Short mmCIF file of C-alpha atoms and ligand atoms in Angstrom, two decimals:
data_model
loop_
_atom_site.label_atom_id
_atom_site.label_comp_id
_atom_site.label_asym_id
_atom_site.label_seq_id
_atom_site.Cartn_x
_atom_site.Cartn_y
_atom_site.Cartn_z
CA MET A 3 52.53 -24.95 -6.49
CA ALA A 4 51.08 -27.16 -3.76
CA LYS A 5 52.34 -24.72 -1.16
CA HIS A 6 50.04 -22.02 -2.48
CA ALA A 7 47.02 -24.18 -3.11
CA ILE A 8 45.51 -23.99 0.37
CA PRO A 9 45.84 -20.23 1.00
CA LEU A 10 44.39 -19.59 -2.44
CA LEU A 11 41.41 -21.81 -1.71
CA ILE A 12 40.85 -20.02 1.59
CA LEU A 13 41.06 -16.69 -0.17
CA ILE A 14 38.50 -17.74 -2.76
CA ARG A 15 36.20 -19.10 -0.07
CA THR A 16 36.46 -15.88 1.92
CA MET A 17 35.68 -13.83 -1.15
CA LEU A 18 32.66 -15.98 -1.93
CA GLU A 19 31.48 -15.61 1.66
CA ILE A 20 31.76 -11.81 1.45
CA LEU A 21 29.82 -11.85 -1.81
CA ARG A 22 27.15 -14.05 -0.25
CA ILE A 23 26.72 -11.77 2.76
CA SER A 24 26.62 -8.58 0.74
CA ALA A 25 24.06 -10.17 -1.57
CA ALA A 26 21.69 -11.10 1.27
CA VAL A 27 18.37 -9.31 1.56
CA PRO A 28 18.69 -6.59 4.24
CA SER A 29 15.13 -5.26 4.01
CA ILE A 30 11.59 -6.11 2.84
CA ILE A 31 9.63 -3.33 1.13
CA VAL A 32 5.94 -4.00 0.61
CA PHE A 33 3.20 -2.67 -1.67
CA GLY A 34 -0.37 -3.82 -2.21
CA ASP A 35 -3.64 -4.57 -0.43
CA SER A 36 -4.93 -6.13 2.82
CA SER A 37 -2.95 -9.31 2.24
CA VAL A 38 0.16 -7.27 3.18
CA ASP A 39 -1.11 -4.12 4.98
CA SER A 40 0.39 -4.13 8.48
CA GLY A 41 -1.62 -1.13 9.70
CA ASN A 42 -1.51 1.77 7.24
CA ASN A 43 -5.30 1.95 7.08
CA ASN A 44 -5.38 2.82 10.81
CA TYR A 45 -4.26 6.27 9.65
CA VAL A 46 -6.60 6.58 6.70
CA SER A 47 -10.20 7.74 6.76
CA THR A 48 -11.91 4.56 5.57
CA ILE A 49 -14.21 1.86 6.90
CA VAL A 50 -11.74 -0.84 5.81
CA LYS A 51 -9.97 -1.28 9.13
CA SER A 52 -9.03 -4.05 11.52
CA ASN A 53 -7.36 -2.29 14.45
CA PHE A 54 -9.81 -3.67 16.99
CA GLU A 55 -10.51 -7.01 18.65
CA PRO A 56 -10.74 -9.83 17.79
CA TYR A 57 -8.20 -8.98 15.04
CA GLY A 58 -4.69 -9.60 16.33
CA ARG A 59 -5.95 -12.03 18.97
CA ASP A 60 -2.97 -14.34 18.40
CA TYR A 61 -0.44 -11.59 17.65
CA LYS A 62 2.31 -11.01 20.22
CA ASP A 63 0.56 -9.59 23.33
CA GLY A 64 -2.78 -10.21 21.56
CA ARG A 65 -2.80 -6.73 20.13
CA PRO A 66 -4.85 -5.64 17.10
CA THR A 67 -2.47 -3.82 14.74
CA GLY A 68 -4.50 -3.27 11.61
CA ARG A 69 -3.35 -6.57 10.11
CA PHE A 70 -6.31 -8.40 8.61
CA SER A 71 -5.69 -11.61 10.50
CA ASN A 72 -5.64 -13.08 13.99
CA GLY A 73 -1.86 -12.70 13.96
CA ARG A 74 0.97 -12.15 11.53
CA ILE A 75 0.58 -11.77 7.79
CA PHE A 76 2.47 -13.20 4.80
CA THR A 77 5.22 -10.57 4.62
CA ASP A 78 5.95 -10.81 8.38
CA PHE A 79 6.82 -14.48 7.88
CA ILE A 80 8.95 -13.66 4.82
CA SER A 81 10.91 -11.05 6.78
CA GLU A 82 11.52 -13.55 9.57
CA ALA A 83 12.56 -16.29 7.13
CA PHE A 84 15.18 -13.96 5.67
CA GLY A 85 16.57 -13.46 9.16
CA ILE A 86 15.55 -9.80 9.31
CA LYS A 87 12.79 -9.27 11.88
CA PRO A 88 9.51 -11.00 12.79
CA THR A 89 7.19 -8.23 11.60
CA VAL A 90 7.21 -5.52 8.92
CA PRO A 91 5.92 -2.16 10.28
CA ALA A 92 3.43 0.10 8.50
CA TYR A 93 4.85 3.30 7.03
CA LEU A 94 2.08 5.54 8.38
CA ASP A 95 2.39 4.26 11.95
CA PRO A 96 3.92 7.16 13.92
CA THR A 97 5.29 4.86 16.62
CA TYR A 98 8.00 3.78 14.14
CA ASN A 99 10.68 5.87 12.51
CA ILE A 100 13.33 5.52 9.83
CA THR A 101 15.54 3.46 12.18
CA GLU A 102 12.99 0.63 12.13
CA PHE A 103 11.98 1.22 8.50
CA THR A 104 15.57 0.71 7.33
CA THR A 105 15.10 -3.06 7.56
CA GLY A 106 11.57 -3.21 6.23
CA VAL A 107 8.41 -1.22 5.69
CA SER A 108 4.92 -1.72 4.29
CA PHE A 109 3.16 0.87 2.15
CA ALA A 110 0.20 -1.44 1.49
CA SER A 111 -3.39 -0.43 2.08
CA ALA A 112 -6.33 -2.77 2.62
CA GLY A 113 -9.00 -2.38 -0.04
CA SER A 114 -6.51 -1.15 -2.62
CA GLY A 115 -5.86 -2.56 -6.07
CA TYR A 116 -3.91 -1.90 -9.24
CA ASP A 117 -6.73 0.27 -10.61
CA ASN A 118 -7.39 3.74 -9.13
CA VAL A 119 -11.12 3.01 -9.30
CA THR A 120 -10.63 0.16 -6.80
CA SER A 121 -8.92 2.26 -4.15
CA ASP A 122 -11.60 4.92 -4.59
CA VAL A 123 -14.37 2.53 -3.53
CA PHE A 124 -13.38 2.72 0.14
CA SER A 125 -11.12 5.80 -0.05
CA VAL A 126 -7.94 3.86 0.68
CA ILE A 127 -4.39 4.47 -0.54
CA PRO A 128 -4.08 4.00 -4.31
CA LEU A 129 -1.01 2.26 -5.70
CA TRP A 130 0.42 5.46 -7.17
CA LYS A 131 0.31 7.00 -3.71
CA GLU A 132 2.02 3.99 -2.15
CA LEU A 133 4.83 4.72 -4.61
CA LYS A 134 4.79 8.38 -3.63
CA TYR A 135 5.27 7.37 0.00
CA TYR A 136 8.08 5.09 -1.10
CA LYS A 137 9.88 8.01 -2.77
CA GLU A 138 9.52 10.00 0.46
CA TYR A 139 10.99 7.00 2.28
CA GLN A 140 13.97 6.86 -0.10
CA TRP A 141 14.70 10.47 0.69
CA GLN A 142 14.51 9.81 4.45
CA LEU A 143 16.71 6.76 4.13
CA LYS A 144 19.37 8.71 2.24
CA ASN A 145 19.34 11.34 4.95
CA TYR A 146 19.62 8.70 7.62
CA LEU A 147 22.20 6.30 6.16
CA GLY A 148 23.97 8.52 3.67
CA LYS A 149 23.40 8.28 -0.06
CA LYS A 150 25.76 5.42 -0.79
CA GLU A 151 24.65 3.09 1.99
CA ALA A 152 20.99 3.90 1.34
CA GLU A 153 21.42 3.00 -2.31
CA ARG A 154 22.98 -0.30 -1.33
CA PHE A 155 20.01 -1.07 0.92
CA LEU A 156 17.54 -0.06 -1.78
CA SER A 157 19.15 -2.19 -4.46
CA GLU A 158 19.48 -5.25 -2.25
CA ALA A 159 16.08 -5.02 -0.58
CA LEU A 160 13.34 -7.44 -1.55
CA TYR A 161 10.33 -5.59 -2.97
CA MET A 162 7.04 -7.44 -2.61
CA ILE A 163 3.89 -6.52 -4.52
CA SER A 164 0.62 -8.24 -3.60
CA SER A 165 -2.55 -6.87 -5.16
CA GLY A 166 -5.33 -7.58 -7.65
CA THR A 167 -8.08 -9.43 -5.78
CA ASN A 168 -10.00 -6.24 -5.01
CA ASP A 169 -9.81 -5.08 -8.64
CA PHE A 170 -12.13 -7.96 -9.48
CA VAL A 171 -14.31 -8.51 -6.42
CA GLU A 172 -14.69 -4.92 -5.27
CA ASN A 173 -14.51 -3.15 -8.60
CA TYR A 174 -15.13 -5.04 -11.86
CA TYR A 175 -17.87 -7.35 -10.56
CA MET A 176 -19.50 -4.76 -8.30
CA LEU A 177 -19.43 -1.46 -10.15
CA PRO A 178 -20.41 -0.48 -13.67
CA VAL A 179 -17.45 1.86 -14.30
CA ARG A 180 -14.89 -0.62 -15.62
CA ALA A 181 -17.35 -3.37 -16.50
CA SER A 182 -19.05 -1.11 -19.05
CA GLU A 183 -15.70 0.05 -20.40
CA TYR A 184 -13.73 -3.21 -20.68
CA SER A 185 -14.38 -6.87 -21.33
CA ILE A 186 -12.95 -9.02 -18.54
CA GLU A 187 -10.00 -9.89 -20.78
CA GLU A 188 -9.33 -6.21 -21.55
CA PHE A 189 -9.62 -5.36 -17.87
CA GLN A 190 -7.01 -7.98 -17.00
CA ASN A 191 -4.66 -6.55 -19.63
CA PHE A 192 -5.29 -3.07 -18.24
CA LEU A 193 -4.27 -4.26 -14.74
CA VAL A 194 -1.20 -6.06 -16.07
CA GLY A 195 -0.20 -2.81 -17.79
CA ILE A 196 -0.41 -0.98 -14.45
CA ALA A 197 1.64 -3.72 -12.76
CA ARG A 198 4.22 -3.35 -15.52
CA SER A 199 4.52 0.43 -15.10
CA PHE A 200 4.73 0.02 -11.35
CA ILE A 201 7.57 -2.50 -11.57
CA MET A 202 9.38 -0.31 -14.10
CA GLU A 203 9.16 2.66 -11.74
CA LEU A 204 10.58 0.59 -8.88
CA TYR A 205 13.37 -0.54 -11.18
CA GLN A 206 14.16 3.01 -12.23
CA LEU A 207 14.22 4.02 -8.56
CA GLY A 208 16.88 1.37 -7.88
CA GLY A 209 14.86 -1.76 -7.02
CA ARG A 210 16.26 -5.01 -8.38
CA LYS A 211 14.88 -7.94 -6.37
CA ILE A 212 11.14 -7.88 -6.89
CA SER A 213 8.44 -10.41 -6.10
CA LEU A 214 5.07 -10.11 -7.80
CA ALA A 215 2.33 -12.12 -6.08
CA GLY A 216 -0.37 -14.00 -7.94
CA LEU A 217 -4.02 -14.20 -6.97
CA PRO A 218 -5.22 -16.93 -4.61
CA PRO A 219 -8.29 -19.00 -5.57
CA ILE A 220 -10.62 -16.06 -4.97
CA GLY A 221 -13.72 -18.16 -5.65
CA CYS A 222 -12.96 -20.08 -2.44
CA LEU A 223 -12.98 -17.06 -0.12
CA PRO A 224 -15.85 -17.64 2.37
CA MET A 225 -17.37 -14.31 1.27
CA GLU A 226 -17.69 -15.61 -2.28
CA ARG A 227 -18.77 -19.11 -1.31
CA ASN A 228 -21.53 -17.51 0.72
CA THR A 229 -23.03 -16.06 -2.47
CA ASN A 230 -23.13 -19.60 -3.83
CA LEU A 231 -25.29 -21.13 -1.09
CA MET A 232 -28.03 -22.15 -3.50
CA LEU A 233 -25.42 -24.34 -5.15
CA GLY A 234 -24.19 -25.87 -1.90
CA GLY A 235 -21.70 -23.17 -0.93
CA GLY A 236 -18.83 -24.61 -2.96
CA CYS A 237 -16.04 -22.53 -4.45
CA ILE A 238 -17.10 -20.35 -7.36
CA GLU A 239 -15.26 -21.95 -10.22
CA SER A 240 -15.58 -19.00 -12.60
CA TYR A 241 -13.71 -16.80 -10.11
CA ASN A 242 -11.02 -19.43 -9.70
CA SER A 243 -10.55 -19.70 -13.46
CA LEU A 244 -10.32 -15.94 -13.66
CA ALA A 245 -7.59 -15.95 -10.99
CA LYS A 246 -5.66 -18.63 -12.90
CA GLU A 247 -5.98 -16.71 -16.15
CA PHE A 248 -4.81 -13.48 -14.55
CA ASN A 249 -1.89 -15.30 -12.91
CA GLN A 250 -0.78 -16.56 -16.33
CA LYS A 251 -0.70 -12.99 -17.58
CA LEU A 252 1.32 -11.86 -14.56
CA GLN A 253 3.73 -14.72 -15.07
CA ALA A 254 4.20 -13.76 -18.72
CA LEU A 255 4.90 -10.19 -17.64
CA VAL A 256 7.55 -11.41 -15.20
CA GLU A 257 9.26 -13.49 -17.90
CA LYS A 258 9.19 -10.61 -20.35
CA LEU A 259 10.63 -8.02 -17.95
CA ASN A 260 13.38 -10.41 -16.86
CA LYS A 261 14.48 -10.65 -20.50
CA GLU A 262 14.19 -6.94 -21.21
CA GLN A 263 15.62 -5.24 -18.13
CA VAL A 264 19.29 -5.56 -17.29
CA GLY A 265 20.00 -6.66 -13.72
CA ILE A 266 16.39 -7.09 -12.68
CA GLN A 267 15.56 -10.18 -10.61
CA LEU A 268 11.83 -10.40 -10.84
CA VAL A 269 10.02 -13.48 -9.53
CA PHE A 270 6.40 -14.53 -9.67
CA SER A 271 5.23 -15.71 -6.25
CA ASN A 272 2.16 -17.69 -7.08
CA SER A 273 0.24 -18.79 -4.00
CA TYR A 274 -2.65 -20.27 -6.00
CA GLY A 275 -1.29 -23.81 -5.88
CA ILE A 276 -0.49 -23.97 -2.19
CA PHE A 277 -3.83 -22.33 -1.31
CA SER A 278 -5.68 -24.90 -3.44
CA ASP A 279 -3.78 -27.73 -1.78
CA ILE A 280 -4.77 -26.41 1.64
CA ILE A 281 -8.42 -26.00 0.67
CA GLN A 282 -8.66 -29.39 -1.01
CA ASN A 283 -6.78 -31.25 1.66
CA PRO A 284 -7.11 -29.27 4.91
CA ASN A 285 -6.47 -32.18 7.27
CA ALA A 286 -2.99 -32.68 5.86
CA PHE A 287 -2.16 -29.19 7.12
CA GLY A 288 -3.94 -29.55 10.45
CA PHE A 289 -7.04 -27.56 9.49
CA GLU A 290 -10.64 -28.58 10.14
CA ASN A 291 -12.51 -25.83 8.41
CA THR A 292 -12.04 -24.28 4.98
CA ALA A 293 -15.54 -23.20 3.94
CA THR A 294 -16.29 -20.74 6.72
CA ALA A 295 -14.07 -18.31 8.58
CA CYS A 296 -13.27 -18.17 12.29
CA CYS A 297 -14.72 -14.72 12.89
CA GLY A 298 -18.47 -14.43 13.48
CA THR A 299 -20.62 -16.79 11.46
CA GLY A 300 -17.69 -17.09 9.10
CA THR A 301 -19.70 -16.32 6.01
CA PHE A 302 -19.60 -12.56 5.51
CA GLU A 303 -17.88 -10.84 8.44
CA MET A 304 -14.80 -8.75 7.82
CA SER A 305 -13.56 -5.39 9.11
CA TYR A 306 -16.21 -3.83 11.40
CA ALA A 307 -18.57 -6.77 10.89
CA CYS A 308 -15.97 -8.97 12.59
CA ASP A 309 -16.25 -7.65 16.13
CA ARG A 310 -15.44 -8.85 19.61
CA TYR A 311 -19.07 -9.21 20.70
CA ASN A 312 -19.95 -11.63 17.96
CA PRO A 313 -20.82 -14.80 19.89
CA PHE A 314 -20.04 -17.12 16.98
CA THR A 315 -16.32 -16.40 16.65
CA CYS A 316 -14.34 -19.64 16.92
CA LYS A 317 -12.10 -20.55 19.84
CA ASP A 318 -9.09 -21.92 17.96
CA ALA A 319 -8.19 -20.07 14.77
CA ASN A 320 -5.50 -22.66 13.99
CA LYS A 321 -8.26 -25.01 12.90
CA TYR A 322 -9.42 -22.52 10.27
CA VAL A 323 -7.92 -21.63 6.90
CA PHE A 324 -9.69 -18.26 6.97
CA TRP A 325 -9.78 -15.77 9.79
CA ASP A 326 -12.51 -13.52 8.40
CA ALA A 327 -14.61 -14.05 5.30
CA PHE A 328 -11.90 -12.51 3.13
CA HIS A 329 -8.55 -13.11 4.86
CA ALA A 330 -6.43 -16.05 5.91
CA THR A 331 -5.50 -17.00 9.47
CA GLN A 332 -1.98 -16.52 10.77
CA LYS A 333 -1.44 -20.25 10.42
CA THR A 334 -2.37 -20.21 6.72
CA ASN A 335 -0.19 -17.14 6.15
CA GLY A 336 2.76 -18.99 7.66
CA ILE A 337 2.28 -22.04 5.42
CA VAL A 338 1.90 -19.92 2.27
CA ALA A 339 4.97 -17.83 3.16
CA ASP A 340 7.04 -20.93 3.88
CA HIS A 341 6.09 -22.29 0.47
CA ALA A 342 7.15 -19.02 -1.22
CA VAL A 343 10.47 -18.97 0.65
CA LYS A 344 11.25 -22.50 -0.53
CA ASN A 345 10.15 -21.89 -4.09
CA SER A 346 9.89 -18.51 -5.82
CA LEU A 347 11.95 -16.60 -3.25
CA ALA A 348 14.68 -19.25 -2.89
CA VAL A 349 16.85 -17.37 -5.43
CA PHE A 350 17.23 -14.50 -2.95
CA ARG A 351 18.54 -16.53 -0.03
C1 LIG B 24 13.80 6.19 16.32
O1 LIG B 24 13.22 5.84 17.58
C2 LIG B 24 14.12 5.22 18.52
C3 LIG B 24 13.36 4.92 19.76
O2 LIG B 24 12.18 4.23 19.49
C4 LIG B 24 15.29 6.11 18.79
O3 LIG B 24 16.21 5.45 19.62
C5 LIG B 24 15.97 6.52 17.49
O4 LIG B 24 16.99 7.45 17.74
C6 LIG B 24 14.96 7.13 16.52
N1 LIG B 24 15.64 7.37 15.25
C7 LIG B 24 15.57 8.54 14.59
C8 LIG B 24 16.34 8.61 13.32
O5 LIG B 24 14.91 9.47 14.98
C1 LIG B 25 -4.18 6.93 -11.25
O1 LIG B 25 -4.24 8.22 -10.71
C2 LIG B 25 -3.00 8.93 -10.73
C3 LIG B 25 -3.17 10.24 -9.98
O2 LIG B 25 -4.26 10.95 -10.44
C4 LIG B 25 -2.56 9.13 -12.17
O3 LIG B 25 -1.32 9.77 -12.21
C5 LIG B 25 -2.45 7.75 -12.84
O4 LIG B 25 -2.16 7.92 -14.21
C6 LIG B 25 -3.74 6.99 -12.70
N1 LIG B 25 -3.52 5.63 -13.20
C7 LIG B 25 -4.26 5.09 -14.17
C8 LIG B 25 -3.85 3.76 -14.66
O5 LIG B 25 -5.22 5.65 -14.66
#
């Protein structure tokens, strides 16, 4: 018996190692809004763009890419943490092809939301169309890798969905369409229903590892704080409560689908907590400024309003939580991604 014990152990270890490797995430596939758009809007006729300076100032070679930050965004850091590649390219960028997209691709569009009405505001890519592009991508991948290998990639890829902020700040609280139709509670349920259908479609198309992002404390975005100046420019607590409420609904959806759908590995990546920690205790993270953004005066500038000739833009974005009045700096993105990798996404490593 003892004679066989060691080879058997080695065999079991080898088998476990093979299982571990084949279960690793080979690709990151991204859907959503500006939090995860790596440049799709450069190829869309909309004013919601960021492919000009000073965007991308701290990106490799200081190049603006259409990411809404001074450097990399959340999903870039996730891809790197999973040992794949340091950035996730945009699907509509013609300088990339299926070779690069095999290990990761973003279909996200800045200004988009769960609701079609949201993406209509600035004529950006609606969520249903992001999914349409994804189906086109599946077809290309099968042509490129062969059906079997493509299916393996698609079932082991990590799908990341990050959306929702614009549905409230750009749509429900700005336009009468949905606000006259739904109470805020009904509107949240409507969005959760769309998120549910979207996840189910991904699942039916072969996706298994899926991360659904929660909302950050949207009342603390400099753009929102700026509307609160009469009250000292603090965070708008009603918006923060709304984000927390919506996150609870998303979390419940995740729990429900995990029970109902065989083989699905759905996680809720809630950045609310880590964002709040950063905003409440910036010095602990090396930040000096949370209330205003680096770009321009830091109170309202984003997209074309954040431009290279604005004399107020800060020198060192690493001291700022927010890059423009609506989006985090590269440094913040890195901290939030690191937190996700160690918490919600740890099951996939
Ligand atoms: C994609 O582009 C690279 C060069 O950037 C090239 O080597 C590769 O063959 C291309 N792949 C396909 C499938 O066209
Ligand atoms: C959004 O628009 C698409 C395309 O017109 C449609 O198929 C889909 O049902 C719409 N979604 C919702 C929730 O209304």
